[in-house]
PDB file of C-alpha atoms in Angstrom:
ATOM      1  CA  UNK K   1     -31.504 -12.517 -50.675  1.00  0.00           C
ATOM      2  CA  UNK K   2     -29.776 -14.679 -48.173  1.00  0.00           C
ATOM      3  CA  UNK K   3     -30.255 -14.253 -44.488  1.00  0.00           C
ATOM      4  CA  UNK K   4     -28.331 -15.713 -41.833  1.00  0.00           C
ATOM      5  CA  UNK K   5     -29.734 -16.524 -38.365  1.00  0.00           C
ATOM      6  CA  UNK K   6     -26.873 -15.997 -35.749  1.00  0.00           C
ATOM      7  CA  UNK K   7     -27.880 -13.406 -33.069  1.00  0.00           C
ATOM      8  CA  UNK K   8     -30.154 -13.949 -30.135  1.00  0.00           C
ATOM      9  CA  UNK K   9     -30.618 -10.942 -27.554  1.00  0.00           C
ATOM     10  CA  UNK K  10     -31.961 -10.775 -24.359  1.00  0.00           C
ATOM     11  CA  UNK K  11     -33.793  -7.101 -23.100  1.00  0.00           C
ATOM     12  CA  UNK K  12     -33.281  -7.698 -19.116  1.00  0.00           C
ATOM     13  CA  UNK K  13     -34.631  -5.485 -15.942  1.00  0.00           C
ATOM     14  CA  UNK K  14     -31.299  -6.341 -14.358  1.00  0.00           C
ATOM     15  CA  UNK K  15     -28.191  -6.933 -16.155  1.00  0.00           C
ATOM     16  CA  UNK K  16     -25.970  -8.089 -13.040  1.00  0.00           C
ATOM     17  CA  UNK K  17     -28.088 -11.211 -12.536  1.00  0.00           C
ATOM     18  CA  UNK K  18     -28.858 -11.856 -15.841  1.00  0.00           C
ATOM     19  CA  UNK K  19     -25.468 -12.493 -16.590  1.00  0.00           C
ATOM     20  CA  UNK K  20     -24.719 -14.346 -13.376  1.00  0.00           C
ATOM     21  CA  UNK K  21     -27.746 -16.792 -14.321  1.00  0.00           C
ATOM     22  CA  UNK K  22     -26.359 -17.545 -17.644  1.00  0.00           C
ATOM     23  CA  UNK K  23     -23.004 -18.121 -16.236  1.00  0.00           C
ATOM     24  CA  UNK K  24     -24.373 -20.231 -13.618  1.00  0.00           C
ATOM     25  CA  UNK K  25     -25.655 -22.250 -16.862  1.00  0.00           C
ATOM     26  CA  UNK K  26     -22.254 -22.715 -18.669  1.00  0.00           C
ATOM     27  CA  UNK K  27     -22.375 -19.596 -20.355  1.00  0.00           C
ATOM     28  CA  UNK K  28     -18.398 -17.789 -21.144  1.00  0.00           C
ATOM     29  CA  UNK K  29     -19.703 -14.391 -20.395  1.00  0.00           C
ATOM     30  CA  UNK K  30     -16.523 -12.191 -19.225  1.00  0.00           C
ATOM     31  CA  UNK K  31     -17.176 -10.874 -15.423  1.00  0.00           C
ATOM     32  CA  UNK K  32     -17.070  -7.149 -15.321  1.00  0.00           C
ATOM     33  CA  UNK K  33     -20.131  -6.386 -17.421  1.00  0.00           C
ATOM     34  CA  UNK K  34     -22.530  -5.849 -14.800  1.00  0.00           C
ATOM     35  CA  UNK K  35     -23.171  -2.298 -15.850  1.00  0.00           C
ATOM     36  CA  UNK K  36     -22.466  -2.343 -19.512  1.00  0.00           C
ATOM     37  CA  UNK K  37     -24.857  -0.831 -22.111  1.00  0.00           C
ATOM     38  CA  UNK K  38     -24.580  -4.228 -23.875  1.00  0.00           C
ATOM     39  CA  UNK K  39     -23.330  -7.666 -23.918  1.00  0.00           C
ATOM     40  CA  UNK K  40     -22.440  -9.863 -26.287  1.00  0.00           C
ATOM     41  CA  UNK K  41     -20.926 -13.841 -26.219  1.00  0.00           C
ATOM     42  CA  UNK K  42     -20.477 -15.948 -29.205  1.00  0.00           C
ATOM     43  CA  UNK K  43     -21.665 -19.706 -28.679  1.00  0.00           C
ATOM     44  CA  UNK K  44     -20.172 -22.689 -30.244  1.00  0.00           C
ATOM     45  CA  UNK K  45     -21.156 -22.858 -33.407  1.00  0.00           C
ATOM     46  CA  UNK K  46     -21.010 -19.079 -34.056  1.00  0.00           C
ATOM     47  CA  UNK K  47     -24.714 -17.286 -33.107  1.00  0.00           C
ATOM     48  CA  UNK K  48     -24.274 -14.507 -30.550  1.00  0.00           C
ATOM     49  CA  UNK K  49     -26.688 -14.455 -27.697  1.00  0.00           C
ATOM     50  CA  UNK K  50     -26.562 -10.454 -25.882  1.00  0.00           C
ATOM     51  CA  UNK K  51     -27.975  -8.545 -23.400  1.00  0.00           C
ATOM     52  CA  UNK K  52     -29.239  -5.270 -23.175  1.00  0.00           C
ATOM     53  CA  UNK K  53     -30.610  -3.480 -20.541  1.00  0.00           C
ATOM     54  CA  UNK K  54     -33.671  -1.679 -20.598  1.00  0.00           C
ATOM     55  CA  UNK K  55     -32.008   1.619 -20.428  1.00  0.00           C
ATOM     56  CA  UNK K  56     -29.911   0.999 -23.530  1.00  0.00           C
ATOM     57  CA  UNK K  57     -33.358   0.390 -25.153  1.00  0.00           C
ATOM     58  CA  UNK K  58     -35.171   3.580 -23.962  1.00  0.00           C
ATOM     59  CA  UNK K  59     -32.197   5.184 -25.757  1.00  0.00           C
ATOM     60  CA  UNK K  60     -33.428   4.497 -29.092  1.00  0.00           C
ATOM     61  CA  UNK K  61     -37.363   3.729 -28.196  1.00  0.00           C
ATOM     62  CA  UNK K  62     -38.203   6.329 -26.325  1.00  0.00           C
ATOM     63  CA  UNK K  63     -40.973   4.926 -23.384  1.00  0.00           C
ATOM     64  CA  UNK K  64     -39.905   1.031 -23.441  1.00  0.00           C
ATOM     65  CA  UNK K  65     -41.197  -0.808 -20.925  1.00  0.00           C
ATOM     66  CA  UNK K  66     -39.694  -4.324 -20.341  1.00  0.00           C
ATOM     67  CA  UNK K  67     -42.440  -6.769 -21.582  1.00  0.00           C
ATOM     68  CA  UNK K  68     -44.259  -8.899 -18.542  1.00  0.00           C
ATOM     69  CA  UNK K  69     -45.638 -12.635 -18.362  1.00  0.00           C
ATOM     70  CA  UNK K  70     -44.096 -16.180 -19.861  1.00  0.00           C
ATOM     71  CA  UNK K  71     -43.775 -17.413 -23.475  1.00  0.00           C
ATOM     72  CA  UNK K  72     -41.410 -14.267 -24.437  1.00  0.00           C
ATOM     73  CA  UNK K  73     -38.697 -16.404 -25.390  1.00  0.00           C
ATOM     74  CA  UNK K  74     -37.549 -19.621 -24.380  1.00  0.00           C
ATOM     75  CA  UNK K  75     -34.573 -21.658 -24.577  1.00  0.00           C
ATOM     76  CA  UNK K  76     -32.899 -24.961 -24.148  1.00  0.00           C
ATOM     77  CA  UNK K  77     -29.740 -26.221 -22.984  1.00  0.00           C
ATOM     78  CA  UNK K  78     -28.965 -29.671 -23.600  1.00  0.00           C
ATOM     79  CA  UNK K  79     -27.268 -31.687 -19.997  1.00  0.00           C
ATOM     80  CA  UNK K  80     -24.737 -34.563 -20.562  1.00  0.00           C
ATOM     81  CA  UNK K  81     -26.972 -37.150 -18.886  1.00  0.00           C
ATOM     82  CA  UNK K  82     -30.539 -37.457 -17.212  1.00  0.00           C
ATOM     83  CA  UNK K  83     -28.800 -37.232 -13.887  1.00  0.00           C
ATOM     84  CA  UNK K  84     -26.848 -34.001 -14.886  1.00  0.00           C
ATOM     85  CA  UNK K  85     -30.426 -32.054 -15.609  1.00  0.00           C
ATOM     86  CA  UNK K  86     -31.381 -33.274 -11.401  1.00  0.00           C
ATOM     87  CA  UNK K  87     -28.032 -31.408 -10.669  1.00  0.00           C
ATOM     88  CA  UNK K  88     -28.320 -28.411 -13.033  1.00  0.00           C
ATOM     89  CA  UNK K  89     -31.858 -27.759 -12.310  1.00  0.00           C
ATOM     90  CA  UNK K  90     -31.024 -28.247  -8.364  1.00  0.00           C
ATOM     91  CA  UNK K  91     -27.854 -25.903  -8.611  1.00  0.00           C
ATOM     92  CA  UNK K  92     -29.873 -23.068 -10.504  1.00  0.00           C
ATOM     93  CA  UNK K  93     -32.885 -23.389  -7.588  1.00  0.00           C
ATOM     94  CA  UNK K  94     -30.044 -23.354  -5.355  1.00  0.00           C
ATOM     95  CA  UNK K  95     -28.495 -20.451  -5.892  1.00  0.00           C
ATOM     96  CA  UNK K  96     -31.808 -18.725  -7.745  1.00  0.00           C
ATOM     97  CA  UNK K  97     -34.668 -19.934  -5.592  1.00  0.00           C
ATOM     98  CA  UNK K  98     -36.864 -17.580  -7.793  1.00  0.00           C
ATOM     99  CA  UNK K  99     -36.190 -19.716 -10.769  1.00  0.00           C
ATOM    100  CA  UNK K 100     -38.166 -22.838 -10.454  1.00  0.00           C
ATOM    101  CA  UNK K 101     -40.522 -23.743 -12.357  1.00  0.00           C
ATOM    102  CA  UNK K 102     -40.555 -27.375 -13.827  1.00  0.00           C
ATOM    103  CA  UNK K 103     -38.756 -29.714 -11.365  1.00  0.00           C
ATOM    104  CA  UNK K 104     -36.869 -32.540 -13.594  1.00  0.00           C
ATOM    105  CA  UNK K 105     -39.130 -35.160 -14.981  1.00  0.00           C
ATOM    106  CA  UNK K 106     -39.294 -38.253 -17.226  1.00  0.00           C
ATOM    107  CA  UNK K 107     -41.098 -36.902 -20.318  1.00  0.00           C
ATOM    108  CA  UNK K 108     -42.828 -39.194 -23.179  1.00  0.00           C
ATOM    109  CA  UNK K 109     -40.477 -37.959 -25.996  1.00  0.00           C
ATOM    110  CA  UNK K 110     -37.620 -39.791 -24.650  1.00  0.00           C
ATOM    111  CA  UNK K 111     -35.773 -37.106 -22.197  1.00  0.00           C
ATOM    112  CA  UNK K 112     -35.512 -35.739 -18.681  1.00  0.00           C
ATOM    113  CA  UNK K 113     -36.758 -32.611 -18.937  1.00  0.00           C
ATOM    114  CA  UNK K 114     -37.028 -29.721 -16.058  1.00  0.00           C
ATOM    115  CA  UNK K 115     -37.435 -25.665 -16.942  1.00  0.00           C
ATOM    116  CA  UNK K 116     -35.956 -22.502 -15.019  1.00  0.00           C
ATOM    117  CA  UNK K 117     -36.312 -18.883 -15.484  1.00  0.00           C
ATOM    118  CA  UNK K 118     -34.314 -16.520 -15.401  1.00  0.00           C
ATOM    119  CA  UNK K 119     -34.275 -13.250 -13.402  1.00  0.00           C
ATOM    120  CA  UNK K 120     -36.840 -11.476 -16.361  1.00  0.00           C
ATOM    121  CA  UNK K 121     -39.507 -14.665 -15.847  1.00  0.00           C
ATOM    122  CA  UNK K 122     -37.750 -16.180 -19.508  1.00  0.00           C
ATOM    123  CA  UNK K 123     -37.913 -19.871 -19.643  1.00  0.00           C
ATOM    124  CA  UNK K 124     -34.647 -22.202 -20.095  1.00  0.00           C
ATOM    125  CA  UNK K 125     -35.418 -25.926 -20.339  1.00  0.00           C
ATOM    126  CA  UNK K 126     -32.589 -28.391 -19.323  1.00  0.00           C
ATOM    127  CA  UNK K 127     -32.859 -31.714 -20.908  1.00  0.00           C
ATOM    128  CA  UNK K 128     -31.343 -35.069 -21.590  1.00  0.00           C
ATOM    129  CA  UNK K 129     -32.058 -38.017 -23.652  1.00  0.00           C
ATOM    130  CA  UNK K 130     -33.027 -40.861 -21.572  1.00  0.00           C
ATOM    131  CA  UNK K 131     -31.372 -43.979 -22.040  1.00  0.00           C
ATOM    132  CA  UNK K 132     -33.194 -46.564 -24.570  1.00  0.00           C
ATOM    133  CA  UNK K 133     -36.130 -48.111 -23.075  1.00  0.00           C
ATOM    134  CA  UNK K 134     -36.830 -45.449 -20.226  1.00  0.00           C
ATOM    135  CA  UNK K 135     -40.236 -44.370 -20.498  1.00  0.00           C
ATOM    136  CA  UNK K 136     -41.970 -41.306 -18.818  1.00  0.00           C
ATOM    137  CA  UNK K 137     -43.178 -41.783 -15.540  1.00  0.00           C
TER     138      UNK K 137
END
């Protein structure tokens, strides 16, 4: 049996800013969706990331309830310099004061590293490698 990994979906409490905070992070989702039963976008490199709202769930479990808390699922997008994760992180808090979590910082491993959540309290890192010879702070 061979299995291919290509579809990542998101159960949100509120579709319309879900999908403007994944915009707001580079995402090609097609406006107009706000109050569609699902939504799907294929990323470079072909895995499908979608969103469903918790009434599309209920329609097939019966008594869902939108799980609560961090660690759900997290997820990483990668900045094209240390200086673009201070600007990405800052734009997100900007428009999504809500959202801060990690302010950017110098981690050991070699990249600047900050975290946001989105509007259901899931956690997207924004990184960058560092250039050689930066260390944490």
């Amino acid at each position: 049996m061979t299995l291919s990994f290509n579809f990542i979906g998101i159960v949100t409490g509120d579709l319309a800013a879900s999908l403007r905070f994944y915009r707001q992070l580079g995402l090609a989702i097609p406006e107009g969706q706000d109050d569609a039963p699902h939504v799907e976008v294929v990323l470079p490199g072909g895995i499908t990331i979608a969103w469903d709202p918790v009434t599309t769930m209920q329609g097939f479990m019966p008594g869902f309830e939108l799980p609560t808390g961090e660690g759900r699922i997290g997820f990483a997008t990668e900045a094209e310099s240390p200086a673009g994760v201070d600007r990405a992180y800052a734009a997100v808090v900007e428009a999504n004061p809500a959202a801060a979590h990690t302010a950017p910082w110098d981690a050991p491993w070699g990249q600047r590293y900050s975290t946001v959540r989105d509007p259901d309290g899931n956690t997207v890192d924004i990184y960058a490698a560092l250039p050689t010879g930066d260390t944490a702070s």
